[in-house]
Amino acid sequence: METSLRLRSGGGLRIHAKEKLPLGYNSLIQAANVGAGVHLHKGDDLTYNLRAKKAIPFTSNGLLGLSLKGRLLTDTEFKPKKRTGAVEFAWTILDLRKGQDVRLKLGYEFYDKVPYLQLRENNWTLNAYMDGKWDVRFDM
């Protein structure tokens, strides 16, 4: 189980938990990351989400690359509520200082038309969006 604390601009602190379940090692979608989930919002509003991510490495060690991401949120009758899609350029620097790994991502969200930046250092992540929003995450 992956657990994190998340703080968003204009929002509050929340606890986020997720569990990854493998589909199988011989599946055709092994080259992409595909997921599905259920989210219970305030006021008992239930939504389902489907997401996919495909990483294209530029280097043999995978420390520099491009990612394509998409997500679809639906209501309980599977009618689309929100779509997101993004392209990200990622650069990972291992052992910038002893025991400190850093990842820098520059991305563009297609549906909201918002560029963004992500800076990750070990367990801490800072996301800054060009529309003025931001969030901070600590992975436990």
CSV table of N, CA and C in Angstrom, one decimal, residues 1-119:
chain,number,residue,atom,x,y,z
A,1,MET,N,0.8,-1.2,0.0
A,1,MET,CA,0.0,0.0,0.0
A,1,MET,C,0.9,1.2,0.0
A,2,GLU,N,0.7,2.1,-0.9
A,2,GLU,CA,1.4,3.4,-1.0
A,2,GLU,C,0.6,4.5,-0.3
A,3,THR,N,1.2,5.2,0.6
A,3,THR,CA,0.5,6.2,1.4
A,3,THR,C,1.2,7.5,1.3
A,4,SER,N,0.5,8.6,1.2
A,4,SER,CA,1.1,9.9,1.1
A,4,SER,C,0.3,11.0,1.8
A,5,LEU,N,0.9,12.1,2.2
A,5,LEU,CA,0.2,13.3,2.7
A,5,LEU,C,0.3,14.3,1.6
A,6,ARG,N,-0.9,14.9,1.3
A,6,ARG,CA,-0.9,15.9,0.1
A,6,ARG,C,-1.6,17.2,0.6
A,7,LEU,N,-0.9,18.3,0.2
A,7,LEU,CA,-1.4,19.6,0.5
A,7,LEU,C,-1.5,20.4,-0.8
A,8,ARG,N,-2.7,21.0,-1.0
A,8,ARG,CA,-3.0,21.7,-2.3
A,8,ARG,C,-3.3,23.1,-2.0
A,9,SER,N,-3.0,24.0,-3.0
A,9,SER,CA,-3.3,25.4,-2.9
A,9,SER,C,-4.8,25.5,-2.9
A,10,GLY,N,-5.4,26.3,-2.0
A,10,GLY,CA,-6.8,26.5,-2.0
A,10,GLY,C,-7.6,25.3,-1.4
A,11,GLY,N,-6.9,24.3,-0.9
A,11,GLY,CA,-7.5,23.1,-0.3
A,11,GLY,C,-6.8,22.8,1.0
A,12,GLY,N,-7.0,21.6,1.5
A,12,GLY,CA,-6.5,21.2,2.8
A,12,GLY,C,-5.6,20.1,2.7
A,13,LEU,N,-5.1,19.6,3.8
A,13,LEU,CA,-4.2,18.5,3.9
A,13,LEU,C,-5.1,17.2,3.8
A,14,ARG,N,-4.6,16.2,3.0
A,14,ARG,CA,-5.4,14.9,2.9
A,14,ARG,C,-4.4,13.8,2.9
A,15,ILE,N,-4.9,12.6,3.3
A,15,ILE,CA,-4.2,11.4,3.2
A,15,ILE,C,-4.6,10.6,2.0
A,16,HIS,N,-3.6,10.2,1.2
A,16,HIS,CA,-3.9,9.4,-0.1
A,16,HIS,C,-3.3,8.1,0.1
A,17,ALA,N,-4.1,7.0,-0.3
A,17,ALA,CA,-3.6,5.7,-0.2
A,17,ALA,C,-4.0,4.9,-1.5
A,18,LYS,N,-3.1,4.1,-2.0
A,18,LYS,CA,-3.4,3.3,-3.2
A,18,LYS,C,-2.6,2.0,-3.1
A,19,GLU,N,-3.2,1.0,-3.8
A,19,GLU,CA,-2.6,-0.3,-3.9
A,19,GLU,C,-2.4,-0.7,-5.4
A,20,LYS,N,-1.2,-1.1,-5.8
A,20,LYS,CA,-1.0,-1.5,-7.2
A,20,LYS,C,-1.2,-3.0,-7.3
A,21,LEU,N,-2.0,-3.4,-8.3
A,21,LEU,CA,-2.2,-4.9,-8.5
A,21,LEU,C,-1.7,-5.2,-9.9
A,22,PRO,N,-0.8,-6.2,-10.0
A,22,PRO,CA,-0.2,-6.6,-11.3
A,22,PRO,C,-1.3,-7.3,-12.2
A,23,LEU,N,-1.2,-7.0,-13.5
A,23,LEU,CA,-2.2,-7.6,-14.4
A,23,LEU,C,-1.6,-9.0,-14.9
A,24,GLY,N,-0.4,-9.1,-14.9
A,24,GLY,CA,0.3,-10.4,-15.4
A,24,GLY,C,1.5,-10.0,-16.2
A,25,TYR,N,2.5,-10.9,-16.1
A,25,TYR,CA,3.8,-10.6,-16.7
A,25,TYR,C,3.8,-10.8,-18.2
A,26,ASN,N,2.9,-11.6,-18.7
A,26,ASN,CA,2.9,-11.9,-20.1
A,26,ASN,C,1.8,-11.2,-20.9
A,27,SER,N,1.2,-10.1,-20.3
A,27,SER,CA,0.1,-9.4,-21.0
A,27,SER,C,0.7,-8.4,-22.0
A,28,LEU,N,-0.2,-8.1,-23.0
A,28,LEU,CA,0.2,-7.2,-24.1
A,28,LEU,C,0.4,-5.8,-23.6
A,29,ILE,N,-0.2,-5.4,-22.5
A,29,ILE,CA,-0.1,-4.0,-22.1
A,29,ILE,C,1.0,-3.8,-21.0
A,30,GLN,N,1.9,-4.7,-21.0
A,30,GLN,CA,3.0,-4.7,-20.0
A,30,GLN,C,3.9,-3.4,-20.3
A,31,ALA,N,4.0,-3.0,-21.5
A,31,ALA,CA,4.8,-1.8,-21.9
A,31,ALA,C,4.2,-0.5,-21.4
A,32,ALA,N,2.9,-0.5,-21.1
A,32,ALA,CA,2.3,0.7,-20.6
A,32,ALA,C,1.8,0.4,-19.2
A,33,ASN,N,1.6,1.5,-18.4
A,33,ASN,CA,1.0,1.4,-17.1
A,33,ASN,C,-0.5,1.8,-17.2
A,34,VAL,N,-1.3,0.8,-16.8
A,34,VAL,CA,-2.8,1.0,-16.9
A,34,VAL,C,-3.4,0.8,-15.5
A,35,GLY,N,-4.3,1.7,-15.2
A,35,GLY,CA,-4.9,1.5,-13.8
A,35,GLY,C,-6.4,1.9,-13.8
A,36,ALA,N,-7.1,1.5,-12.8
A,36,ALA,CA,-8.5,1.8,-12.6
A,36,ALA,C,-8.7,2.0,-11.1
A,37,GLY,N,-9.7,2.8,-10.7
A,37,GLY,CA,-9.9,3.1,-9.3
A,37,GLY,C,-11.3,3.6,-9.0
A,38,VAL,N,-11.6,3.7,-7.8
A,38,VAL,CA,-12.8,4.2,-7.3
A,38,VAL,C,-12.5,5.3,-6.3
A,39,HIS,N,-13.3,6.4,-6.3
A,39,HIS,CA,-13.0,7.6,-5.4
A,39,HIS,C,-14.3,8.0,-4.8
A,40,LEU,N,-14.4,8.0,-3.4
A,40,LEU,CA,-15.5,8.5,-2.7
A,40,LEU,C,-15.3,9.9,-2.2
A,41,HIS,N,-16.1,10.9,-2.8
A,41,HIS,CA,-15.9,12.3,-2.5
A,41,HIS,C,-16.8,12.7,-1.3
A,42,LYS,N,-16.6,13.9,-0.8
A,42,LYS,CA,-17.5,14.5,0.2
A,42,LYS,C,-18.9,14.4,-0.3
A,43,GLY,N,-19.9,14.2,0.6
A,43,GLY,CA,-21.3,14.1,0.2
A,43,GLY,C,-21.6,12.8,-0.5
A,44,ASP,N,-20.8,11.7,-0.3
A,44,ASP,CA,-21.1,10.4,-0.9
A,44,ASP,C,-21.2,10.4,-2.4
A,45,ASP,N,-20.4,11.2,-3.1
A,45,ASP,CA,-20.4,11.2,-4.5
A,45,ASP,C,-19.3,10.3,-5.0
A,46,LEU,N,-19.7,9.2,-5.7
A,46,LEU,CA,-18.7,8.1,-6.1
A,46,LEU,C,-18.4,8.3,-7.5
A,47,THR,N,-17.1,8.2,-7.8
A,47,THR,CA,-16.6,8.3,-9.2
A,47,THR,C,-15.6,7.1,-9.5
A,48,TYR,N,-15.5,6.7,-10.7
A,48,TYR,CA,-14.6,5.8,-11.2
A,48,TYR,C,-13.5,6.5,-12.0
A,49,ASN,N,-12.3,6.0,-12.0
A,49,ASN,CA,-11.3,6.5,-12.9
A,49,ASN,C,-10.5,5.5,-13.6
A,50,LEU,N,-10.1,5.8,-14.8
A,50,LEU,CA,-9.3,4.9,-15.7
A,50,LEU,C,-8.1,5.8,-16.1
A,51,ARG,N,-6.9,5.2,-16.0
A,51,ARG,CA,-5.7,6.0,-16.4
A,51,ARG,C,-4.7,5.1,-17.1
A,52,ALA,N,-3.9,5.7,-18.0
A,52,ALA,CA,-2.9,5.0,-18.7
A,52,ALA,C,-1.7,5.9,-18.8
A,53,LYS,N,-0.5,5.3,-18.9
A,53,LYS,CA,0.7,6.0,-19.0
A,53,LYS,C,1.7,5.2,-19.8
A,54,LYS,N,2.4,5.9,-20.8
A,54,LYS,CA,3.4,5.2,-21.6
A,54,LYS,C,4.6,6.0,-21.5
A,55,ALA,N,5.7,5.4,-21.1
A,55,ALA,CA,7.0,6.1,-21.0
A,55,ALA,C,7.9,5.7,-22.2
A,56,ILE,N,8.6,6.7,-22.8
A,56,ILE,CA,9.5,6.5,-23.9
A,56,ILE,C,10.8,7.0,-23.5
A,57,PRO,N,11.8,6.1,-23.1
A,57,PRO,CA,13.1,6.5,-22.6
A,57,PRO,C,13.9,7.0,-23.8
A,58,PHE,N,14.7,8.1,-23.5
A,58,PHE,CA,15.7,8.6,-24.5
A,58,PHE,C,17.1,8.0,-24.3
A,59,THR,N,17.3,7.5,-23.1
A,59,THR,CA,18.6,6.9,-22.8
A,59,THR,C,18.4,5.4,-22.4
A,60,SER,N,19.5,4.6,-22.5
A,60,SER,CA,19.4,3.2,-22.1
A,60,SER,C,19.1,3.0,-20.7
A,61,ASN,N,19.5,3.9,-19.8
A,61,ASN,CA,19.3,3.8,-18.4
A,61,ASN,C,17.9,4.3,-17.9
A,62,GLY,N,17.2,5.0,-18.8
A,62,GLY,CA,15.9,5.5,-18.5
A,62,GLY,C,15.8,6.8,-17.7
A,63,LEU,N,16.9,7.4,-17.5
A,63,LEU,CA,17.0,8.6,-16.7
A,63,LEU,C,16.5,9.9,-17.4
A,64,LEU,N,16.4,9.8,-18.7
A,64,LEU,CA,15.9,10.9,-19.5
A,64,LEU,C,14.8,10.4,-20.5
A,65,GLY,N,13.6,11.0,-20.5
A,65,GLY,CA,12.6,10.4,-21.3
A,65,GLY,C,11.3,11.3,-21.4
A,66,LEU,N,10.4,10.8,-22.1
A,66,LEU,CA,9.1,11.4,-22.4
A,66,LEU,C,8.0,10.5,-21.9
A,67,SER,N,7.0,11.0,-21.3
A,67,SER,CA,5.8,10.2,-20.9
A,67,SER,C,4.5,10.8,-21.5
A,68,LEU,N,3.6,9.9,-21.9
A,68,LEU,CA,2.3,10.3,-22.3
A,68,LEU,C,1.3,9.8,-21.3
A,69,LYS,N,0.4,10.6,-20.8
A,69,LYS,CA,-0.5,10.2,-19.7
A,69,LYS,C,-1.9,10.6,-20.1
A,70,GLY,N,-2.9,9.8,-19.7
A,70,GLY,CA,-4.3,10.1,-19.9
A,70,GLY,C,-5.1,9.5,-18.8
A,71,ARG,N,-6.2,10.3,-18.4
A,71,ARG,CA,-7.1,9.8,-17.4
A,71,ARG,C,-8.5,10.2,-17.7
A,72,LEU,N,-9.5,9.3,-17.3
A,72,LEU,CA,-10.9,9.6,-17.5
A,72,LEU,C,-11.6,9.3,-16.2
A,73,LEU,N,-12.4,10.3,-15.7
A,73,LEU,CA,-13.2,10.2,-14.6
A,73,LEU,C,-14.7,10.0,-15.0
A,74,THR,N,-15.4,9.1,-14.4
A,74,THR,CA,-16.8,8.8,-14.8
A,74,THR,C,-17.6,8.8,-13.6
A,75,ASP,N,-18.9,9.0,-13.8
A,75,ASP,CA,-19.9,8.9,-12.6
A,75,ASP,C,-20.2,7.4,-12.5
A,76,THR,N,-21.2,7.1,-11.6
A,76,THR,CA,-21.6,5.7,-11.3
A,76,THR,C,-22.2,5.0,-12.5
A,77,GLU,N,-22.7,5.8,-13.5
A,77,GLU,CA,-23.3,5.2,-14.7
A,77,GLU,C,-22.3,5.2,-15.9
A,78,PHE,N,-21.0,5.5,-15.5
A,78,PHE,CA,-19.9,5.5,-16.5
A,78,PHE,C,-20.0,6.6,-17.6
A,79,LYS,N,-20.7,7.7,-17.2
A,79,LYS,CA,-20.7,8.8,-18.1
A,79,LYS,C,-19.5,9.7,-17.8
A,80,PRO,N,-18.7,10.1,-18.8
A,80,PRO,CA,-17.5,10.9,-18.5
A,80,PRO,C,-17.8,12.2,-17.8
A,81,LYS,N,-17.0,12.5,-16.8
A,81,LYS,CA,-17.1,13.7,-16.0
A,81,LYS,C,-16.0,14.7,-16.3
A,82,LYS,N,-14.8,14.1,-16.4
A,82,LYS,CA,-13.6,14.9,-16.7
A,82,LYS,C,-12.5,14.0,-17.4
A,83,ARG,N,-11.8,14.6,-18.3
A,83,ARG,CA,-10.7,14.0,-19.0
A,83,ARG,C,-9.5,14.8,-18.8
A,84,THR,N,-8.4,14.1,-18.7
A,84,THR,CA,-7.1,14.8,-18.6
A,84,THR,C,-6.1,14.0,-19.5
A,85,GLY,N,-5.2,14.7,-20.0
A,85,GLY,CA,-4.1,14.2,-20.8
A,85,GLY,C,-2.9,15.1,-20.8
A,86,ALA,N,-1.7,14.5,-20.7
A,86,ALA,CA,-0.5,15.3,-20.6
A,86,ALA,C,0.7,14.6,-21.3
A,87,VAL,N,1.6,15.4,-21.6
A,87,VAL,CA,2.9,15.0,-22.1
A,87,VAL,C,3.9,15.5,-21.1
A,88,GLU,N,4.9,14.7,-20.7
A,88,GLU,CA,5.9,15.1,-19.7
A,88,GLU,C,7.3,14.8,-20.2
A,89,PHE,N,8.2,15.7,-20.1
A,89,PHE,CA,9.6,15.5,-20.3
A,89,PHE,C,10.3,15.3,-18.9
A,90,ALA,N,10.9,14.2,-18.6
A,90,ALA,CA,11.5,13.9,-17.3
A,90,ALA,C,13.0,13.7,-17.3
A,91,TRP,N,13.7,14.2,-16.3
A,91,TRP,CA,15.1,14.1,-16.2
A,91,TRP,C,15.4,13.7,-14.7
A,92,THR,N,15.9,12.5,-14.5
A,92,THR,CA,16.2,12.0,-13.2
A,92,THR,C,17.7,12.0,-13.0
A,93,ILE,N,18.1,12.6,-11.8
A,93,ILE,CA,19.5,12.7,-11.4
A,93,ILE,C,19.7,11.8,-10.2
A,94,LEU,N,20.4,10.7,-10.3
A,94,LEU,CA,20.6,9.8,-9.1
A,94,LEU,C,21.8,10.3,-8.4
A,95,ASP,N,21.7,10.3,-7.0
A,95,ASP,CA,22.8,10.7,-6.1
A,95,ASP,C,23.4,12.1,-6.5
A,96,LEU,N,22.5,13.0,-6.6
A,96,LEU,CA,22.9,14.4,-6.8
A,96,LEU,C,23.9,14.8,-5.6
A,97,ARG,N,23.5,14.5,-4.4
A,97,ARG,CA,24.3,14.4,-3.3
A,97,ARG,C,24.2,13.0,-2.7
A,98,LYS,N,25.0,12.6,-1.8
A,98,LYS,CA,24.9,11.2,-1.3
A,98,LYS,C,23.5,11.0,-0.7
A,99,GLY,N,22.8,10.0,-1.3
A,99,GLY,CA,21.5,9.6,-0.8
A,99,GLY,C,20.4,10.5,-1.3
A,100,GLN,N,20.7,11.4,-2.2
A,100,GLN,CA,19.6,12.3,-2.7
A,100,GLN,C,19.4,12.1,-4.2
A,101,ASP,N,18.2,11.6,-4.5
A,101,ASP,CA,17.8,11.5,-5.9
A,101,ASP,C,16.9,12.6,-6.2
A,102,VAL,N,17.0,13.2,-7.4
A,102,VAL,CA,16.2,14.3,-7.8
A,102,VAL,C,15.6,14.0,-9.2
A,103,ARG,N,14.3,14.4,-9.4
A,103,ARG,CA,13.7,14.3,-10.7
A,103,ARG,C,13.0,15.6,-11.1
A,104,LEU,N,13.2,16.0,-12.3
A,104,LEU,CA,12.6,17.3,-12.8
A,104,LEU,C,11.7,16.9,-13.9
A,105,LYS,N,10.5,17.3,-13.9
A,105,LYS,CA,9.5,17.1,-15.0
A,105,LYS,C,9.0,18.4,-15.5
A,106,LEU,N,8.9,18.5,-16.8
A,106,LEU,CA,8.2,19.7,-17.4
A,106,LEU,C,7.1,19.1,-18.2
A,107,GLY,N,5.9,19.5,-18.0
A,107,GLY,CA,4.8,18.9,-18.7
A,107,GLY,C,3.8,19.9,-19.2
A,108,TYR,N,2.8,19.4,-20.0
A,108,TYR,CA,1.8,20.2,-20.6
A,108,TYR,C,0.5,19.4,-20.5
A,109,GLU,N,-0.6,20.0,-19.8
A,109,GLU,CA,-1.9,19.4,-19.7
A,109,GLU,C,-2.7,19.8,-20.9
A,110,PHE,N,-3.1,18.8,-21.7
A,110,PHE,CA,-3.8,19.1,-23.0
A,110,PHE,C,-5.2,19.7,-22.8
A,111,TYR,N,-6.0,19.2,-21.9
A,111,TYR,CA,-7.4,19.6,-21.8
A,111,TYR,C,-7.6,21.0,-21.1
A,112,ASP,N,-6.8,21.2,-20.1
A,112,ASP,CA,-6.8,22.5,-19.4
A,112,ASP,C,-5.8,23.5,-20.0
A,113,LYS,N,-5.0,23.0,-20.9
A,113,LYS,CA,-4.0,23.9,-21.6
A,113,LYS,C,-3.1,24.6,-20.6
A,114,VAL,N,-2.5,23.8,-19.7
A,114,VAL,CA,-1.7,24.4,-18.6
A,114,VAL,C,-0.3,23.7,-18.6
A,115,PRO,N,0.8,24.5,-18.8
A,115,PRO,CA,2.1,23.9,-18.5
A,115,PRO,C,2.4,23.8,-17.0
A,116,TYR,N,3.2,22.8,-16.7
A,116,TYR,CA,3.5,22.6,-15.3
A,116,TYR,C,4.9,22.1,-15.1
A,117,LEU,N,5.4,22.2,-13.8
A,117,LEU,CA,6.7,21.8,-13.4
A,117,LEU,C,6.6,20.9,-12.2
A,118,GLN,N,7.3,19.8,-12.2
A,118,GLN,CA,7.4,19.0,-11.0
A,118,GLN,C,8.8,18.8,-10.6
A,119,LEU,N,9.1,19.0,-9.3
A,119,LEU,CA,10.4,18.8,-8.7
A,119,LEU,C,10.3,17.7,-7.6
